[in-house]
Coordinates of C-alpha atoms in Angstrom, one line a residue:
M54 CA 88.0 86.5 109.4
S55 CA 91.5 87.5 109.4
E56 CA 93.7 86.4 106.3
T57 CA 95.6 83.9 108.2
R58 CA 92.5 82.0 109.2
R59 CA 91.3 82.2 105.7
N60 CA 94.2 80.7 103.6
Q61 CA 96.6 78.7 105.9
S62 CA 98.5 77.1 103.0
N63 CA 99.6 80.6 102.1
H64 CA 100.6 81.9 105.5
E65 CA 102.8 79.8 107.3
R66 CA 103.9 80.9 110.7
I67 CA 107.8 81.8 110.8
D68 CA 108.3 82.5 114.5
S69 CA 106.8 82.5 117.8
S70 CA 107.1 86.3 118.9
E71 CA 104.6 88.2 120.4
N72 CA 103.8 89.7 116.7
Q73 CA 103.1 87.0 114.0
H74 CA 105.6 86.9 111.0
R75 CA 103.6 84.7 108.2
R76 CA 104.7 84.0 104.8
V77 CA 102.3 84.8 102.2
V78 CA 101.6 84.0 98.5
I79 CA 100.1 86.5 96.1
E80 CA 99.4 86.1 92.6
N81 CA 100.9 88.8 90.3
S82 CA 98.5 89.9 87.0
H83 CA 100.8 87.3 84.9
G84 CA 99.5 84.5 87.0
E85 CA 102.9 84.3 88.6
K86 CA 103.2 83.4 92.5
L87 CA 105.2 86.6 94.5
V88 CA 106.5 85.6 97.7
G89 CA 106.4 88.1 100.9
V90 CA 106.5 88.2 104.7
L91 CA 103.5 89.8 106.6
Q92 CA 105.2 91.0 110.3
D93 CA 101.5 91.6 111.3
T94 CA 101.5 94.0 114.9
G95 CA 97.4 93.1 115.1
S96 CA 97.0 96.7 113.0
T97 CA 95.2 96.8 109.8
E98 CA 97.8 99.6 108.7
T99 CA 100.2 98.1 106.6
V100 CA 103.5 99.4 105.4
V101 CA 104.8 97.4 102.0
I102 CA 108.8 97.4 101.5
C103 CA 110.3 96.7 98.0
H104 CA 113.8 95.6 97.6
G105 CA 116.4 96.6 94.8
F106 CA 118.3 95.0 91.7
Q107 CA 119.2 91.5 92.2
S108 CA 118.2 91.5 96.0
S109 CA 115.2 89.8 97.9
K110 CA 112.8 90.7 101.0
D111 CA 115.2 89.1 104.0
R112 CA 118.3 91.5 102.7
I113 CA 118.8 94.6 104.4
P114 CA 117.6 97.1 104.9
M115 CA 114.5 95.6 104.1
R116 CA 114.4 93.4 107.6
T117 CA 116.0 96.1 109.6
I118 CA 113.3 98.8 108.2
A119 CA 110.5 96.1 109.0
N120 CA 111.7 95.3 112.5
V121 CA 111.8 98.8 113.5
F122 CA 108.0 99.5 112.2
E123 CA 107.2 96.3 114.1
R124 CA 108.9 97.4 117.2
A125 CA 106.3 100.7 116.7
K126 CA 103.2 98.1 116.2
I127 CA 102.7 99.1 112.6
T128 CA 102.4 96.0 110.3
T129 CA 104.4 95.5 107.3
F130 CA 104.7 93.5 104.0
R131 CA 107.8 93.0 102.3
F132 CA 107.9 90.5 99.4
D133 CA 109.8 89.3 96.3
F134 CA 109.8 90.6 93.0
T135 CA 109.1 88.3 90.1
G136 CA 112.3 86.6 89.6
N137 CA 113.9 87.5 92.6
G138 CA 114.1 85.4 95.8
E139 CA 111.3 82.9 96.4
S140 CA 108.9 84.5 93.6
Q141 CA 108.0 82.7 90.4
G142 CA 109.1 84.0 87.0
S143 CA 112.5 84.5 85.4
F144 CA 114.8 87.5 86.5
Q145 CA 115.2 90.4 83.7
Y146 CA 117.3 93.2 83.5
G147 CA 115.2 96.3 83.6
N148 CA 111.4 95.4 84.4
Y149 CA 110.9 99.1 86.5
R150 CA 107.3 99.2 85.5
R151 CA 106.6 95.0 85.4
E152 CA 107.8 95.6 89.0
A153 CA 105.3 98.4 89.7
E154 CA 102.7 96.2 88.5
D155 CA 103.7 93.5 91.0
L156 CA 103.5 96.2 93.6
R157 CA 99.8 96.5 92.4
S158 CA 99.1 93.1 92.6
V159 CA 100.5 93.2 96.1
L160 CA 98.3 96.1 97.3
Q161 CA 95.0 95.0 95.9
H162 CA 95.5 91.8 97.9
L163 CA 96.2 93.1 100.8
R164 CA 93.3 96.1 100.5
G165 CA 91.0 92.7 99.4
E166 CA 91.9 91.7 103.1
N167 CA 90.5 94.7 104.4
R168 CA 94.3 96.1 105.4
V169 CA 94.9 100.0 105.0
I170 CA 98.2 100.8 102.8
S171 CA 100.0 103.8 104.9
A172 CA 103.2 103.8 102.8
I173 CA 105.4 102.2 100.3
I174 CA 109.1 101.8 100.9
G175 CA 111.5 101.2 98.5
H176 CA 115.1 100.4 98.2
S177 CA 117.6 101.6 95.5
K178 CA 115.7 99.9 92.3
G179 CA 112.7 99.5 94.4
G180 CA 113.1 103.2 95.4
N181 CA 112.0 104.1 91.6
V182 CA 109.5 101.2 91.6
V183 CA 107.7 103.0 94.4
L184 CA 107.7 106.2 92.9
L185 CA 106.5 104.9 89.1
Y186 CA 104.1 103.2 91.1
A187 CA 102.8 106.5 93.0
A188 CA 102.9 108.5 89.7
K189 CA 100.6 106.1 88.0
Y190 CA 98.2 105.1 90.4
K191 CA 97.8 107.7 93.0
D192 CA 96.7 105.9 96.1
V193 CA 98.8 106.3 98.5
E194 CA 99.9 108.8 100.6
I195 CA 103.5 108.1 101.8
V196 CA 106.2 107.1 99.8
V197 CA 109.7 106.3 100.6
N198 CA 113.0 106.5 97.9
I199 CA 116.4 105.0 99.3
S200 CA 119.1 105.2 97.3
G201 CA 117.2 105.3 93.8
R202 CA 118.7 106.2 90.4
F203 CA 117.3 109.4 89.0
F204 CA 119.4 108.9 86.0
L205 CA 118.8 105.3 84.6
E206 CA 121.0 105.6 81.6
R207 CA 124.0 105.6 84.2
G208 CA 125.3 103.0 85.8
I209 CA 124.9 100.8 83.0
E210 CA 128.4 100.7 81.4
G211 CA 129.7 99.5 84.8
R212 CA 127.7 96.1 84.8
L213 CA 127.7 95.7 81.0
G214 CA 131.2 97.2 80.1
K215 CA 132.2 99.8 77.5
D216 CA 130.5 99.4 73.9
Y217 CA 127.6 97.8 75.5
M218 CA 125.2 99.0 72.9
K219 CA 127.3 97.6 69.9
K220 CA 127.5 94.3 71.5
I221 CA 124.0 93.9 71.9
K222 CA 123.4 95.1 68.6
E223 CA 125.4 92.8 67.1
D224 CA 124.4 89.7 69.3
G225 CA 121.0 90.5 70.6
F226 CA 121.7 89.9 74.1
I227 CA 125.0 90.5 77.1
D228 CA 125.6 87.6 79.5
V229 CA 126.5 88.9 82.9
R230 CA 128.9 87.1 85.0
N231 CA 130.5 87.7 88.3
R232 CA 134.2 87.9 89.2
K233 CA 134.9 84.7 89.1
G234 CA 133.0 84.3 85.7
K235 CA 130.0 82.5 86.8
F236 CA 126.8 83.4 84.7
E237 CA 124.7 85.5 87.0
Y238 CA 121.9 87.1 84.2
R239 CA 121.4 87.7 80.4
V240 CA 120.4 91.4 79.4
T241 CA 118.1 91.3 76.0
E242 CA 118.2 94.3 73.6
E243 CA 114.6 94.8 75.1
S244 CA 114.9 94.5 78.5
L245 CA 117.9 97.1 78.0
K246 CA 115.6 99.2 76.2
D247 CA 113.2 98.8 79.1
R248 CA 115.5 100.5 81.2
L249 CA 116.4 103.1 78.8
T250 CA 112.9 104.3 78.3
T251 CA 111.7 104.3 82.1
N252 CA 111.2 108.1 82.4
T253 CA 112.1 108.9 86.1
H254 CA 111.4 112.8 85.1
E255 CA 108.1 112.0 84.2
A256 CA 107.0 109.8 86.9
C257 CA 108.5 112.9 89.6
L258 CA 106.4 115.4 87.8
S259 CA 103.1 112.8 87.9
I260 CA 103.2 112.2 91.5
H261 CA 100.2 113.8 93.2
E262 CA 100.7 117.0 95.7
N263 CA 99.2 115.1 98.1
C264 CA 101.6 112.2 98.5
R265 CA 104.6 112.9 100.8
V266 CA 107.6 111.7 99.5
L267 CA 111.3 111.1 101.4
T268 CA 114.3 110.3 99.5
V269 CA 117.1 109.2 101.8
H270 CA 120.4 108.6 100.1
G271 CA 124.3 107.7 101.8
S272 CA 126.9 110.3 101.2
D273 CA 129.2 107.6 100.4
D274 CA 127.3 105.6 98.2
R275 CA 129.5 104.2 95.3
I276 CA 126.4 102.5 93.4
V277 CA 124.3 105.7 92.7
S278 CA 125.8 109.0 93.3
V279 CA 124.2 111.0 96.3
T280 CA 124.0 114.0 93.8
E281 CA 121.4 112.4 91.8
A282 CA 119.4 112.2 95.1
S283 CA 118.9 116.1 94.2
E284 CA 117.1 115.4 91.4
F285 CA 114.0 114.1 93.0
A286 CA 113.7 117.0 95.0
K287 CA 114.3 119.3 92.0
Y288 CA 110.5 117.5 90.3
I289 CA 108.5 116.1 93.1
K290 CA 106.1 118.8 94.6
N291 CA 105.9 117.4 98.0
H292 CA 109.4 116.1 98.8
K293 CA 112.2 115.8 101.6
L294 CA 115.4 114.7 100.8
C295 CA 117.7 113.4 103.7
V296 CA 121.5 112.6 103.3
I297 CA 123.0 110.4 106.1
E298 CA 126.6 111.2 106.0
G299 CA 129.0 108.3 105.9
A300 CA 126.4 105.9 104.7
D301 CA 126.8 103.3 101.6
H302 CA 124.4 102.0 99.1
E303 CA 122.7 99.4 101.8
F304 CA 123.5 101.6 104.5
T305 CA 125.8 98.7 105.8
S306 CA 126.6 100.6 108.9
H307 CA 124.2 102.8 109.2
Q308 CA 120.4 100.2 109.2
H309 CA 119.0 101.5 112.1
Q310 CA 119.6 105.4 111.5
L311 CA 118.2 104.8 108.1
A312 CA 115.2 102.9 109.5
S313 CA 114.6 105.4 112.6
T314 CA 114.9 108.4 109.7
V315 CA 112.0 106.7 107.6
L316 CA 109.8 105.9 110.7
S317 CA 110.2 109.4 111.6
F318 CA 108.9 111.0 108.7
F319 CA 105.8 108.1 108.3
N320 CA 104.8 109.3 111.9
K321 CA 105.4 113.0 110.8
D322 CA 102.5 115.5 111.8
E323 CA 101.5 116.4 107.9
D324 CA 101.1 120.1 109.1
D325 CA 104.5 120.4 109.9
S326 CA 106.1 121.1 106.4
G327 CA 110.0 120.8 108.0
D328 CA 112.4 120.5 105.3
V329 CA 109.8 120.0 102.6
S330 CA 111.3 121.0 99.3
T331 CA 109.3 121.8 96.7
S332 CA 112.1 123.4 93.8
T333 CA 116.1 123.7 93.3
R334 CA 115.7 126.8 95.5
D335 CA 114.9 125.2 98.8
L336 CA 117.4 122.3 98.1
T337 CA 120.3 123.4 100.5
R338 CA 117.4 123.5 103.1
A339 CA 115.6 120.1 102.1
V340 CA 119.5 118.2 102.4
V341 CA 119.4 117.2 106.0
P342 CA 122.9 115.9 106.9
I343 CA 123.0 113.4 109.7
T344 CA 126.0 112.2 112.0
S345 CA 125.5 108.6 113.0
R346 CA 124.3 108.2 116.9
I347 CA 124.5 104.7 117.3

């Protein structure tokens, strides 16, 4: 019996297209409900897509990637991490390893419904999460890291201000507000420590060589510098690095180019090693600049 027939209360039809889009609710290991969208093409082969910091399953580029895979007749599942989008729980700064456990709950649920997880894809913070997952559980064969940050100690001052460490030691927290002064979220000393103790370098070294990893980054990314993308190529054994010229952090004007690049890597014959990089020496060959054809 299909997942939809088994539990209609957790699977609501979103549209009436030929392929079925369904809202799916999955409980994580903390008893919180994670909400996602299954774009079911009828194939049990399933790709899971993860969003980034303060984002959701419905933002770009998650929707674009899911739609491109759907046209290729590949089922996708995109979901909101705890405290984001429609999912339960409170938003927390950091939380990289906690989100990797959310992803674990999602994959276990889908596998329990006889789905084969053929790839996990993450954008921005989600890129770090899928790498952390692959390093710990070693049960996925394809991982795609889009705009992930290698050096997690970077980018903090831009959000929390100068002397953030001194301030958080004194007050125990920092409240982040937007340009209009509206409160967005609170950063505690514990959540800041969570981010600073998440070891991307160690995770990259721990990913099994049979796992194929793609890092895609935009050359005009102003959130995470493209120079960080090359760090993943240094330490992941079976890795390809692709830089899309002119693209920003969310690939705003390069959505379909990004999605087609990811789909191409997914479909690539594993015997064709192509531009896989295993060392700094090979990096110049591994970076593949692409000019827009759209």
